[in-house]
């Protein structure tokens, strides 16, 4: 059966091609073994002959609609409760019928990003042991490809099995355990991709540097010809061709994300940013794949991206969970070379600050990973804590469970002459993992010269001073490529990085 997959409800008619067919079809995210989202209206869409009445039946609901002049049909199933009972979703029209078996209702999440989202579960021993205990987790993995225009179909199918993504699987595992409901993961990710790769073209209207990037892409005949040649050439692609495709802008979104909307889901987990850390200020001339937001523009770009995706899905409350980039250090030519722990280095600290700007929007969470990672390995294996922390955020913010999901967050910093006092939120049971004094705090005055602080834990506050500063004014915490940190709350969740100065990088 030929399948087509549409865009958001408001845009389906504009993007689906005109054709005449005798057989009713359903959009490609709907296959056997699918998980439908509980607690929300569930749009089901597809194609039929213009004017033909199409009926959708599932879980006691029966909805009918006439296909429009383009042959497009869309129905909305009413909100449903979670159910692991396998049931058939039936679609009938005058001349044809299709039935999808083993469909359940639960929590559906899209997991997207670049290589650390793609990182295989089979490569992490402590996640592999979860396989024999995993239950009620299903996966739809989108085939990795690109397209010049927004596509209305994608390749993939639902399977009654967990995803082979370490982060997506561990997130699903702990979410299923917390919610006691089936969990469906739509995995759409590709290593080396920038955020711009996952941006629809119309974001050129709101993101100036992306407008420049797309204007350059449109005028680059050589690149477009190579992309066409790869897509029309032999499979599988060579490694060089594969990397070339996934480092482009916009065309991953066209092929791998646009076709999924408006499939009902609770939210999207986003583990991406490494590609955008290759510069502080963005839009490098060389290498070509570093011509993107850079770290300082990433935060505003990320907020625009979240809002645009919510529009695509027609859901202003669509949840977004970001994975903060973990510890890693690479010297950057634009700043002083002061090492992995110094807060004045041009490091991933600036990207983490940008990622945290997403919290300015509602229905957004950021999983803190500042205590994780590897100073020399951009693909660390400590993915299990990331999945756990994402699941805690989802359990609190989408399942409504009373759980501690956040580590300490700086609330106020008070000056006291020769010292500063830091107060935190989410600080119940504030302690250190090793029983030693808190680490990772640095102080400065208006000279902007940073010195390591002597930190003292006092209840749920931290007192900071340094013999090198008579009157400290500013503090940076865990603001480095790979800081040494040990500050956690009673739930064992690490304190979030922060800075109180406004010095330019």
mmCIF file of C-alpha atoms in Angstrom, residues 13 54 56-57 61 78 85 106 165 191 210 212 235 240 244 273 281 311 320 327-328 394 402 404 431 433 435 468 478:
data_model
loop_
_atom_site.group_PDB
_atom_site.id
_atom_site.type_symbol
_atom_site.label_atom_id
_atom_site.label_comp_id
_atom_site.label_asym_id
_atom_site.label_seq_id
_atom_site.Cartn_x
_atom_site.Cartn_y
_atom_site.Cartn_z
ATOM 1 C CA UNK A 13 -3.773 20.779 2.020
ATOM 2 C CA UNK A 54 -13.660 8.180 5.048
ATOM 3 C CA UNK A 56 -11.883 5.918 11.173
ATOM 4 C CA UNK A 57 -12.675 3.499 14.004
ATOM 5 C CA UNK A 61 -14.825 5.751 18.510
ATOM 6 C CA UNK A 78 -11.254 12.265 21.069
ATOM 7 C CA UNK A 85 -4.681 -3.555 25.176
ATOM 8 C CA UNK A 106 0.171 5.833 26.032
ATOM 9 C CA UNK A 165 19.437 4.972 21.248
ATOM 10 C CA UNK A 191 24.963 12.767 13.810
ATOM 11 C CA UNK A 210 19.499 31.391 9.091
ATOM 12 C CA UNK A 212 21.783 34.289 5.274
ATOM 13 C CA UNK A 235 23.160 2.998 -1.902
ATOM 14 C CA UNK A 240 31.895 11.186 3.064
ATOM 15 C CA UNK A 244 28.031 15.871 3.653
ATOM 16 C CA UNK A 273 24.325 21.472 20.177
ATOM 17 C CA UNK A 281 30.089 34.116 17.605
ATOM 18 C CA UNK A 311 3.023 25.974 15.737
ATOM 19 C CA UNK A 320 10.406 20.253 25.189
ATOM 20 C CA UNK A 327 31.588 18.115 30.344
ATOM 21 C CA UNK A 328 34.067 18.347 27.464
ATOM 22 C CA UNK A 394 8.738 14.380 32.235
ATOM 23 C CA UNK A 402 5.400 14.593 42.990
ATOM 24 C CA UNK A 404 12.272 15.902 42.755
ATOM 25 C CA UNK A 431 25.411 18.428 50.241
ATOM 26 C CA UNK A 433 28.991 13.925 46.716
ATOM 27 C CA UNK A 435 31.813 15.041 51.759
ATOM 28 C CA UNK A 468 42.989 37.186 46.573
ATOM 29 C CA UNK A 478 30.590 25.214 36.968
#
